[in-house]
Amino acid sequence: MAAANAHAVSDAEYAEVSGHRLLGFLFFLISDCVIFGNFIFSYLYLRNAAPLWPPVGIERPYLYLAAVNSIVLFGSGATMHYAMEGMRHDRRSQFIGYTLATIVLGSMFLGGQAYEYTHLLPHTTWAGTTFGASFYTLTGLHGFHVFIGVIFLIVVLLQTLRGTYTQERHFGLTAATLYWHFVDVIWVALFFLFYIY
Amino acid sequence: MLESIPTELRIIAFIGAVIVAVVALVALRGEWPKTRLEDHVTKIMMVLLTVGCIEVMLVAIGTIGRVK
């Protein structure tokens, strides 16, 4: 049914509508960047206003687990790229394999983040300090985006298995790929801010 | 528990970062001739992904990052 609906328009119409959708989706990603940007600048303001950072009694987040977790997420960006390449070249098995790998890596990242929250930061709470509030708000917001991304990928994978997308018509997959890359790139900034800077 | 095995985590992070950086650069090279809007966005994302990998490599070899 979905496949039938997808082909109810001509290729030219689909291409034109895809262009508009892509622009709309990029505006959505830019607006999401603004949200993260607001929180990041709030964090930087609070950090610069504090005499000591992190505040006394608050430990820094554990660096090396975050480094491994970052590579898991960055690796998922690479697998997502090759999944999309598979669809562009009509290699469905490549698309399915790499998309599954991306879903697994994204879930591993969320698991690593949950482990960090529960085991490695016993004295840092959301409500306790400005550091904790900033850390949990930003990394939590990012984790929520990763969670939504995993759901997004599961949905497009199921749609692909049902035949909704083809080599020529796959805007949903393009959007999912761009969203996943966006989530990766935001983490580059957050990793630097909370674990390195 | 993880705090007692920093060396192993650093090695994993470094090797992973090198692999992902190489894959991202190969992907960037493949994307380079393409000219659609989403291709240009993908190029930017791949460059930033490589920057992230370099960040992790520097952390793994101890050049940047504070443990405590």
PDB file of C-alpha atoms in Angstrom:
ATOM      1  CA  MET A   1       0.000   0.000   0.000  1.00  0.00           C
ATOM      2  CA  ALA A   2       2.762   2.374   1.052  1.00  0.00           C
ATOM      3  CA  ALA A   3       4.765   1.454  -2.032  1.00  0.00           C
ATOM      4  CA  ALA A   4       1.726   2.055  -4.192  1.00  0.00           C
ATOM      5  CA  ASN A   5       1.219   5.497  -2.626  1.00  0.00           C
ATOM      6  CA  ALA A   6       4.902   6.332  -3.065  1.00  0.00           C
ATOM      7  CA  HIS A   7       4.634   5.699  -6.799  1.00  0.00           C
ATOM      8  CA  ALA A   8       1.375   7.624  -7.250  1.00  0.00           C
ATOM      9  CA  VAL A   9       3.441  10.667  -8.304  1.00  0.00           C
ATOM     10  CA  SER A  10       5.811  10.935 -11.247  1.00  0.00           C
ATOM     11  CA  ASP A  11       9.598  10.847 -10.839  1.00  0.00           C
ATOM     12  CA  ALA A  12       9.841  14.555 -11.701  1.00  0.00           C
ATOM     13  CA  GLU A  13       7.216  15.477  -9.088  1.00  0.00           C
ATOM     14  CA  TYR A  14       8.898  13.277  -6.501  1.00  0.00           C
ATOM     15  CA  ALA A  15      12.287  14.899  -7.179  1.00  0.00           C
ATOM     16  CA  GLU A  16      10.811  18.392  -6.789  1.00  0.00           C
ATOM     17  CA  VAL A  17       8.971  17.524  -3.586  1.00  0.00           C
ATOM     18  CA  SER A  18      12.121  15.810  -2.234  1.00  0.00           C
ATOM     19  CA  GLY A  19      14.061  19.030  -2.766  1.00  0.00           C
ATOM     20  CA  HIS A  20      11.519  20.974  -0.714  1.00  0.00           C
ATOM     21  CA  ARG A  21      11.425  18.281   1.956  1.00  0.00           C
ATOM     22  CA  LEU A  22      15.206  18.279   2.163  1.00  0.00           C
ATOM     23  CA  LEU A  23      15.302  22.021   2.637  1.00  0.00           C
ATOM     24  CA  GLY A  24      12.631  21.754   5.349  1.00  0.00           C
ATOM     25  CA  PHE A  25      14.548  18.975   7.060  1.00  0.00           C
ATOM     26  CA  LEU A  26      17.774  20.988   6.984  1.00  0.00           C
ATOM     27  CA  PHE A  27      15.920  23.913   8.592  1.00  0.00           C
ATOM     28  CA  PHE A  28      14.771  21.501  11.299  1.00  0.00           C
ATOM     29  CA  LEU A  29      18.398  20.421  11.897  1.00  0.00           C
ATOM     30  CA  ILE A  30      19.518  24.054  12.024  1.00  0.00           C
ATOM     31  CA  SER A  31      16.801  24.817  14.601  1.00  0.00           C
ATOM     32  CA  ASP A  32      18.030  21.840  16.631  1.00  0.00           C
ATOM     33  CA  CYS A  33      21.550  23.285  16.384  1.00  0.00           C
ATOM     34  CA  VAL A  34      20.191  26.517  17.862  1.00  0.00           C
ATOM     35  CA  ILE A  35      18.716  24.612  20.822  1.00  0.00           C
ATOM     36  CA  PHE A  36      22.041  22.907  21.512  1.00  0.00           C
ATOM     37  CA  GLY A  37      23.849  26.194  20.928  1.00  0.00           C
ATOM     38  CA  ASN A  38      21.717  27.910  23.588  1.00  0.00           C
ATOM     39  CA  PHE A  39      22.538  25.268  26.171  1.00  0.00           C
ATOM     40  CA  ILE A  40      26.220  25.234  25.214  1.00  0.00           C
ATOM     41  CA  PHE A  41      26.550  29.006  25.594  1.00  0.00           C
ATOM     42  CA  SER A  42      24.690  28.827  28.928  1.00  0.00           C
ATOM     43  CA  TYR A  43      27.207  26.224  30.051  1.00  0.00           C
ATOM     44  CA  LEU A  44      30.150  28.364  28.927  1.00  0.00           C
ATOM     45  CA  TYR A  45      28.709  31.403  30.698  1.00  0.00           C
ATOM     46  CA  LEU A  46      28.238  29.485  33.953  1.00  0.00           C
ATOM     47  CA  ARG A  47      31.695  27.979  33.642  1.00  0.00           C
ATOM     48  CA  ASN A  48      33.391  31.301  33.140  1.00  0.00           C
ATOM     49  CA  ALA A  49      31.409  32.869  36.004  1.00  0.00           C
ATOM     50  CA  ALA A  50      32.488  30.160  38.461  1.00  0.00           C
ATOM     51  CA  PRO A  51      35.766  30.637  40.377  1.00  0.00           C
ATOM     52  CA  LEU A  52      36.539  26.913  40.226  1.00  0.00           C
ATOM     53  CA  TRP A  53      35.330  24.387  37.663  1.00  0.00           C
ATOM     54  CA  PRO A  54      34.053  21.788  38.292  1.00  0.00           C
ATOM     55  CA  PRO A  55      32.912  23.035  41.716  1.00  0.00           C
ATOM     56  CA  VAL A  56      34.531  21.630  44.856  1.00  0.00           C
ATOM     57  CA  GLY A  57      33.388  18.074  45.596  1.00  0.00           C
ATOM     58  CA  ILE A  58      32.330  17.369  42.019  1.00  0.00           C
ATOM     59  CA  GLU A  59      34.452  14.960  40.010  1.00  0.00           C
ATOM     60  CA  ARG A  60      35.058  15.306  36.277  1.00  0.00           C
ATOM     61  CA  PRO A  61      33.226  12.788  34.106  1.00  0.00           C
ATOM     62  CA  TYR A  62      35.415   9.737  33.397  1.00  0.00           C
ATOM     63  CA  LEU A  63      37.361  10.495  30.232  1.00  0.00           C
ATOM     64  CA  TYR A  64      38.288   7.122  28.777  1.00  0.00           C
ATOM     65  CA  LEU A  65      34.848   5.512  28.832  1.00  0.00           C
ATOM     66  CA  ALA A  66      33.569   8.636  27.086  1.00  0.00           C
ATOM     67  CA  ALA A  67      36.374   8.308  24.502  1.00  0.00           C
ATOM     68  CA  VAL A  68      35.388   4.711  23.713  1.00  0.00           C
ATOM     69  CA  ASN A  69      31.716   5.686  23.710  1.00  0.00           C
ATOM     70  CA  SER A  70      32.489   8.534  21.304  1.00  0.00           C
ATOM     71  CA  ILE A  71      34.185   6.169  18.891  1.00  0.00           C
ATOM     72  CA  VAL A  72      31.167   3.864  19.051  1.00  0.00           C
ATOM     73  CA  LEU A  73      28.958   6.800  18.017  1.00  0.00           C
ATOM     74  CA  PHE A  74      31.357   8.079  15.343  1.00  0.00           C
ATOM     75  CA  GLY A  75      31.618   4.539  13.969  1.00  0.00           C
ATOM     76  CA  SER A  76      27.830   4.449  13.699  1.00  0.00           C
ATOM     77  CA  GLY A  77      28.060   7.590  11.536  1.00  0.00           C
ATOM     78  CA  ALA A  78      30.388   5.754   9.166  1.00  0.00           C
ATOM     79  CA  THR A  79      28.129   2.666   8.997  1.00  0.00           C
ATOM     80  CA  MET A  80      25.114   4.895   8.320  1.00  0.00           C
ATOM     81  CA  HIS A  81      26.934   6.545   5.428  1.00  0.00           C
ATOM     82  CA  TYR A  82      27.653   3.154   3.841  1.00  0.00           C
ATOM     83  CA  ALA A  83      24.062   2.049   4.463  1.00  0.00           C
ATOM     84  CA  MET A  84      22.891   5.046   2.440  1.00  0.00           C
ATOM     85  CA  GLU A  85      25.429   4.275  -0.272  1.00  0.00           C
ATOM     86  CA  GLY A  86      23.959   0.766  -0.428  1.00  0.00           C
ATOM     87  CA  MET A  87      20.488   2.172  -1.114  1.00  0.00           C
ATOM     88  CA  ARG A  88      21.827   4.625  -3.716  1.00  0.00           C
ATOM     89  CA  HIS A  89      23.417   1.736  -5.608  1.00  0.00           C
ATOM     90  CA  ASP A  90      20.406  -0.570  -5.141  1.00  0.00           C
ATOM     91  CA  ARG A  91      22.297  -2.949  -2.838  1.00  0.00           C
ATOM     92  CA  ARG A  92      19.563  -3.696  -0.324  1.00  0.00           C
ATOM     93  CA  SER A  93      21.539  -6.267   1.659  1.00  0.00           C
ATOM     94  CA  GLN A  94      24.311  -3.685   2.196  1.00  0.00           C
ATOM     95  CA  PHE A  95      21.710  -1.156   3.337  1.00  0.00           C
ATOM     96  CA  ILE A  96      20.080  -3.583   5.757  1.00  0.00           C
ATOM     97  CA  GLY A  97      23.402  -4.829   7.192  1.00  0.00           C
ATOM     98  CA  TYR A  98      24.876  -1.392   7.770  1.00  0.00           C
ATOM     99  CA  THR A  99      21.614   0.023   9.133  1.00  0.00           C
ATOM    100  CA  LEU A 100      21.426  -2.828  11.640  1.00  0.00           C
ATOM    101  CA  ALA A 101      25.048  -2.128  12.606  1.00  0.00           C
ATOM    102  CA  THR A 102      24.150   1.551  13.107  1.00  0.00           C
ATOM    103  CA  ILE A 103      21.195   0.647  15.312  1.00  0.00           C
ATOM    104  CA  VAL A 104      23.395  -1.676  17.420  1.00  0.00           C
ATOM    105  CA  LEU A 105      26.159   0.955  17.762  1.00  0.00           C
ATOM    106  CA  GLY A 106      23.634   3.665  18.662  1.00  0.00           C
ATOM    107  CA  SER A 107      22.144   1.389  21.326  1.00  0.00           C
ATOM    108  CA  MET A 108      25.650   0.640  22.651  1.00  0.00           C
ATOM    109  CA  PHE A 109      26.289   4.371  22.973  1.00  0.00           C
ATOM    110  CA  LEU A 110      23.081   4.779  24.974  1.00  0.00           C
ATOM    111  CA  GLY A 111      24.088   1.826  27.165  1.00  0.00           C
ATOM    112  CA  GLY A 112      27.504   3.423  27.784  1.00  0.00           C
ATOM    113  CA  GLN A 113      25.856   6.693  28.700  1.00  0.00           C
ATOM    114  CA  ALA A 114      23.466   4.937  31.083  1.00  0.00           C
ATOM    115  CA  TYR A 115      26.448   3.151  32.695  1.00  0.00           C
ATOM    116  CA  GLU A 116      28.243   6.465  33.114  1.00  0.00           C
ATOM    117  CA  TYR A 117      25.193   8.099  34.711  1.00  0.00           C
ATOM    118  CA  THR A 118      24.611   5.235  37.151  1.00  0.00           C
ATOM    119  CA  HIS A 119      28.156   4.087  38.031  1.00  0.00           C
ATOM    120  CA  LEU A 120      30.742   6.758  37.318  1.00  0.00           C
ATOM    121  CA  LEU A 121      29.148   9.953  38.588  1.00  0.00           C
ATOM    122  CA  PRO A 122      27.876   9.095  42.081  1.00  0.00           C
ATOM    123  CA  HIS A 123      28.296  12.614  43.491  1.00  0.00           C
ATOM    124  CA  THR A 124      27.095  14.598  40.481  1.00  0.00           C
ATOM    125  CA  THR A 125      23.359  15.152  40.378  1.00  0.00           C
ATOM    126  CA  TRP A 126      21.137  17.175  38.130  1.00  0.00           C
ATOM    127  CA  ALA A 127      19.821  19.356  40.941  1.00  0.00           C
ATOM    128  CA  GLY A 128      23.032  19.640  42.969  1.00  0.00           C
ATOM    129  CA  THR A 129      25.246  22.059  41.049  1.00  0.00           C
ATOM    130  CA  THR A 130      25.394  24.136  37.892  1.00  0.00           C
ATOM    131  CA  PHE A 131      27.950  21.651  36.567  1.00  0.00           C
ATOM    132  CA  GLY A 132      25.609  18.701  37.123  1.00  0.00           C
ATOM    133  CA  ALA A 133      22.653  20.620  35.710  1.00  0.00           C
ATOM    134  CA  SER A 134      24.602  21.561  32.568  1.00  0.00           C
ATOM    135  CA  PHE A 135      26.137  18.123  32.136  1.00  0.00           C
ATOM    136  CA  TYR A 136      22.924  16.146  32.504  1.00  0.00           C
ATOM    137  CA  THR A 137      20.843  18.611  30.488  1.00  0.00           C
ATOM    138  CA  LEU A 138      23.178  18.651  27.500  1.00  0.00           C
ATOM    139  CA  THR A 139      24.257  15.004  27.463  1.00  0.00           C
ATOM    140  CA  GLY A 140      20.693  13.949  28.321  1.00  0.00           C
ATOM    141  CA  LEU A 141      19.276  16.042  25.480  1.00  0.00           C
ATOM    142  CA  HIS A 142      21.831  14.512  23.150  1.00  0.00           C
ATOM    143  CA  GLY A 143      21.067  11.004  24.446  1.00  0.00           C
ATOM    144  CA  PHE A 144      17.391  11.664  23.793  1.00  0.00           C
ATOM    145  CA  HIS A 145      18.267  12.611  20.212  1.00  0.00           C
ATOM    146  CA  VAL A 146      20.253   9.384  19.839  1.00  0.00           C
ATOM    147  CA  PHE A 147      17.278   7.428  21.193  1.00  0.00           C
ATOM    148  CA  ILE A 148      14.950   9.133  18.700  1.00  0.00           C
ATOM    149  CA  GLY A 149      17.527   8.419  15.972  1.00  0.00           C
ATOM    150  CA  VAL A 150      17.552   4.717  16.816  1.00  0.00           C
ATOM    151  CA  ILE A 151      13.736   4.648  16.613  1.00  0.00           C
ATOM    152  CA  PHE A 152      13.925   6.591  13.312  1.00  0.00           C
ATOM    153  CA  LEU A 153      16.362   4.012  11.897  1.00  0.00           C
ATOM    154  CA  ILE A 154      14.246   1.065  13.030  1.00  0.00           C
ATOM    155  CA  VAL A 155      11.217   2.624  11.311  1.00  0.00           C
ATOM    156  CA  VAL A 156      13.033   3.280   8.006  1.00  0.00           C
ATOM    157  CA  LEU A 157      14.542  -0.212   8.120  1.00  0.00           C
ATOM    158  CA  LEU A 158      11.080  -1.744   8.502  1.00  0.00           C
ATOM    159  CA  GLN A 159       9.751   0.499   5.717  1.00  0.00           C
ATOM    160  CA  THR A 160      12.602  -0.614   3.478  1.00  0.00           C
ATOM    161  CA  LEU A 161      11.851  -4.261   4.185  1.00  0.00           C
ATOM    162  CA  ARG A 162       8.220  -3.558   3.213  1.00  0.00           C
ATOM    163  CA  GLY A 163       9.404  -2.025  -0.075  1.00  0.00           C
ATOM    164  CA  THR A 164       8.546   1.623   0.636  1.00  0.00           C
ATOM    165  CA  TYR A 165      11.927   2.928  -0.593  1.00  0.00           C
ATOM    166  CA  THR A 166      13.661   2.357  -3.907  1.00  0.00           C
ATOM    167  CA  GLN A 167      16.961   3.411  -5.452  1.00  0.00           C
ATOM    168  CA  GLU A 168      15.291   6.528  -6.918  1.00  0.00           C
ATOM    169  CA  ARG A 169      12.796   7.297  -4.144  1.00  0.00           C
ATOM    170  CA  HIS A 170      14.266   7.263  -0.648  1.00  0.00           C
ATOM    171  CA  PHE A 171      13.873  10.670   0.933  1.00  0.00           C
ATOM    172  CA  GLY A 172      13.070   9.095   4.330  1.00  0.00           C
ATOM    173  CA  LEU A 173      16.438   7.356   4.318  1.00  0.00           C
ATOM    174  CA  THR A 174      18.239  10.562   3.329  1.00  0.00           C
ATOM    175  CA  ALA A 175      16.574  12.345   6.264  1.00  0.00           C
ATOM    176  CA  ALA A 176      17.462   9.538   8.673  1.00  0.00           C
ATOM    177  CA  THR A 177      21.091   9.607   7.506  1.00  0.00           C
ATOM    178  CA  LEU A 178      21.384  13.392   7.870  1.00  0.00           C
ATOM    179  CA  TYR A 179      19.766  13.243  11.311  1.00  0.00           C
ATOM    180  CA  TRP A 180      22.240  10.558  12.409  1.00  0.00           C
ATOM    181  CA  HIS A 181      25.233  12.537  11.149  1.00  0.00           C
ATOM    182  CA  PHE A 182      23.879  15.593  12.975  1.00  0.00           C
ATOM    183  CA  VAL A 183      23.682  13.624  16.232  1.00  0.00           C
ATOM    184  CA  ASP A 184      27.301  12.471  15.700  1.00  0.00           C
ATOM    185  CA  VAL A 185      28.575  15.965  15.080  1.00  0.00           C
ATOM    186  CA  ILE A 186      26.833  17.430  18.136  1.00  0.00           C
ATOM    187  CA  TRP A 187      28.652  14.835  20.232  1.00  0.00           C
ATOM    188  CA  VAL A 188      32.020  16.063  18.885  1.00  0.00           C
ATOM    189  CA  ALA A 189      31.266  19.420  20.525  1.00  0.00           C
ATOM    190  CA  LEU A 190      29.853  17.958  23.760  1.00  0.00           C
ATOM    191  CA  PHE A 191      32.768  15.550  24.188  1.00  0.00           C
ATOM    192  CA  PHE A 192      35.169  18.455  23.875  1.00  0.00           C
ATOM    193  CA  LEU A 193      33.225  20.683  26.276  1.00  0.00           C
ATOM    194  CA  PHE A 194      32.645  18.240  29.130  1.00  0.00           C
ATOM    195  CA  TYR A 195      35.576  15.842  28.937  1.00  0.00           C
ATOM    196  CA  ILE A 196      38.467  17.757  27.398  1.00  0.00           C
ATOM    197  CA  TYR A 197      38.066  21.533  27.903  1.00  0.00           C
TER     198      TYR A 197
ATOM    199  CA  MET B   1      35.475  -0.830  37.670  1.00  0.00           C
ATOM    200  CA  LEU B   2      36.316   0.947  34.401  1.00  0.00           C
ATOM    201  CA  GLU B   3      38.568   3.396  36.236  1.00  0.00           C
ATOM    202  CA  SER B   4      40.973   0.511  36.922  1.00  0.00           C
ATOM    203  CA  ILE B   5      41.512  -0.283  33.221  1.00  0.00           C
ATOM    204  CA  PRO B   6      42.405   3.046  31.607  1.00  0.00           C
ATOM    205  CA  THR B   7      45.195   1.643  29.410  1.00  0.00           C
ATOM    206  CA  GLU B   8      42.929  -0.891  27.742  1.00  0.00           C
ATOM    207  CA  LEU B   9      40.243   1.740  27.165  1.00  0.00           C
ATOM    208  CA  ARG B  10      42.813   4.128  25.693  1.00  0.00           C
ATOM    209  CA  ILE B  11      44.091   1.459  23.277  1.00  0.00           C
ATOM    210  CA  ILE B  12      40.532   0.589  22.199  1.00  0.00           C
ATOM    211  CA  ALA B  13      39.702   4.274  21.749  1.00  0.00           C
ATOM    212  CA  PHE B  14      42.869   4.948  19.734  1.00  0.00           C
ATOM    213  CA  ILE B  15      42.488   1.971  17.381  1.00  0.00           C
ATOM    214  CA  GLY B  16      38.772   2.705  16.940  1.00  0.00           C
ATOM    215  CA  ALA B  17      39.492   6.370  16.223  1.00  0.00           C
ATOM    216  CA  VAL B  18      42.087   5.525  13.564  1.00  0.00           C
ATOM    217  CA  ILE B  19      39.714   3.082  11.847  1.00  0.00           C
ATOM    218  CA  VAL B  20      36.741   5.467  11.891  1.00  0.00           C
ATOM    219  CA  ALA B  21      38.870   8.413  10.740  1.00  0.00           C
ATOM    220  CA  VAL B  22      40.175   6.419   7.766  1.00  0.00           C
ATOM    221  CA  VAL B  23      36.653   5.258   6.877  1.00  0.00           C
ATOM    222  CA  ALA B  24      35.341   8.838   7.155  1.00  0.00           C
ATOM    223  CA  LEU B  25      38.109  10.174   4.916  1.00  0.00           C
ATOM    224  CA  VAL B  26      37.495   7.447   2.335  1.00  0.00           C
ATOM    225  CA  ALA B  27      33.777   8.328   2.445  1.00  0.00           C
ATOM    226  CA  LEU B  28      34.638  12.028   2.056  1.00  0.00           C
ATOM    227  CA  ARG B  29      36.771  11.238  -0.979  1.00  0.00           C
ATOM    228  CA  GLY B  30      33.885   9.305  -2.495  1.00  0.00           C
ATOM    229  CA  GLU B  31      31.435  12.143  -1.808  1.00  0.00           C
ATOM    230  CA  TRP B  32      33.730  14.889  -3.088  1.00  0.00           C
ATOM    231  CA  PRO B  33      32.633  14.935  -6.772  1.00  0.00           C
ATOM    232  CA  LYS B  34      28.905  14.866  -5.913  1.00  0.00           C
ATOM    233  CA  THR B  35      27.064  18.172  -6.073  1.00  0.00           C
ATOM    234  CA  ARG B  36      23.562  17.753  -4.622  1.00  0.00           C
ATOM    235  CA  LEU B  37      22.653  19.624  -1.432  1.00  0.00           C
ATOM    236  CA  GLU B  38      22.627  16.485   0.736  1.00  0.00           C
ATOM    237  CA  ASP B  39      26.057  15.548  -0.640  1.00  0.00           C
ATOM    238  CA  HIS B  40      27.509  18.867   0.468  1.00  0.00           C
ATOM    239  CA  VAL B  41      25.971  18.405   3.928  1.00  0.00           C
ATOM    240  CA  THR B  42      27.430  14.885   4.084  1.00  0.00           C
ATOM    241  CA  LYS B  43      30.886  16.256   3.208  1.00  0.00           C
ATOM    242  CA  ILE B  44      30.703  18.712   6.129  1.00  0.00           C
ATOM    243  CA  MET B  45      29.534  15.931   8.446  1.00  0.00           C
ATOM    244  CA  MET B  46      32.402  13.650   7.372  1.00  0.00           C
ATOM    245  CA  VAL B  47      34.967  16.388   7.987  1.00  0.00           C
ATOM    246  CA  LEU B  48      33.523  17.003  11.466  1.00  0.00           C
ATOM    247  CA  LEU B  49      33.460  13.247  12.132  1.00  0.00           C
ATOM    248  CA  THR B  50      37.174  13.144  11.286  1.00  0.00           C
ATOM    249  CA  VAL B  51      37.767  16.064  13.670  1.00  0.00           C
ATOM    250  CA  GLY B  52      35.979  14.054  16.380  1.00  0.00           C
ATOM    251  CA  CYS B  53      38.222  11.062  15.679  1.00  0.00           C
ATOM    252  CA  ILE B  54      41.339  13.228  15.933  1.00  0.00           C
ATOM    253  CA  GLU B  55      39.969  14.552  19.246  1.00  0.00           C
ATOM    254  CA  VAL B  56      39.647  10.979  20.555  1.00  0.00           C
ATOM    255  CA  MET B  57      43.112  10.021  19.268  1.00  0.00           C
ATOM    256  CA  LEU B  58      44.664  12.946  21.134  1.00  0.00           C
ATOM    257  CA  VAL B  59      42.770  11.940  24.281  1.00  0.00           C
ATOM    258  CA  ALA B  60      43.934   8.345  23.908  1.00  0.00           C
ATOM    259  CA  ILE B  61      47.607   9.309  23.640  1.00  0.00           C
ATOM    260  CA  GLY B  62      47.244  11.724  26.565  1.00  0.00           C
ATOM    261  CA  THR B  63      47.853  14.976  24.698  1.00  0.00           C
ATOM    262  CA  ILE B  64      44.524  16.552  25.668  1.00  0.00           C
ATOM    263  CA  GLY B  65      41.844  15.844  28.266  1.00  0.00           C
ATOM    264  CA  ARG B  66      41.840  15.821  32.033  1.00  0.00           C
ATOM    265  CA  VAL B  67      41.191  12.614  33.933  1.00  0.00           C
ATOM    266  CA  LYS B  68      40.481  14.300  37.285  1.00  0.00           C
TER     267      LYS B  68
END
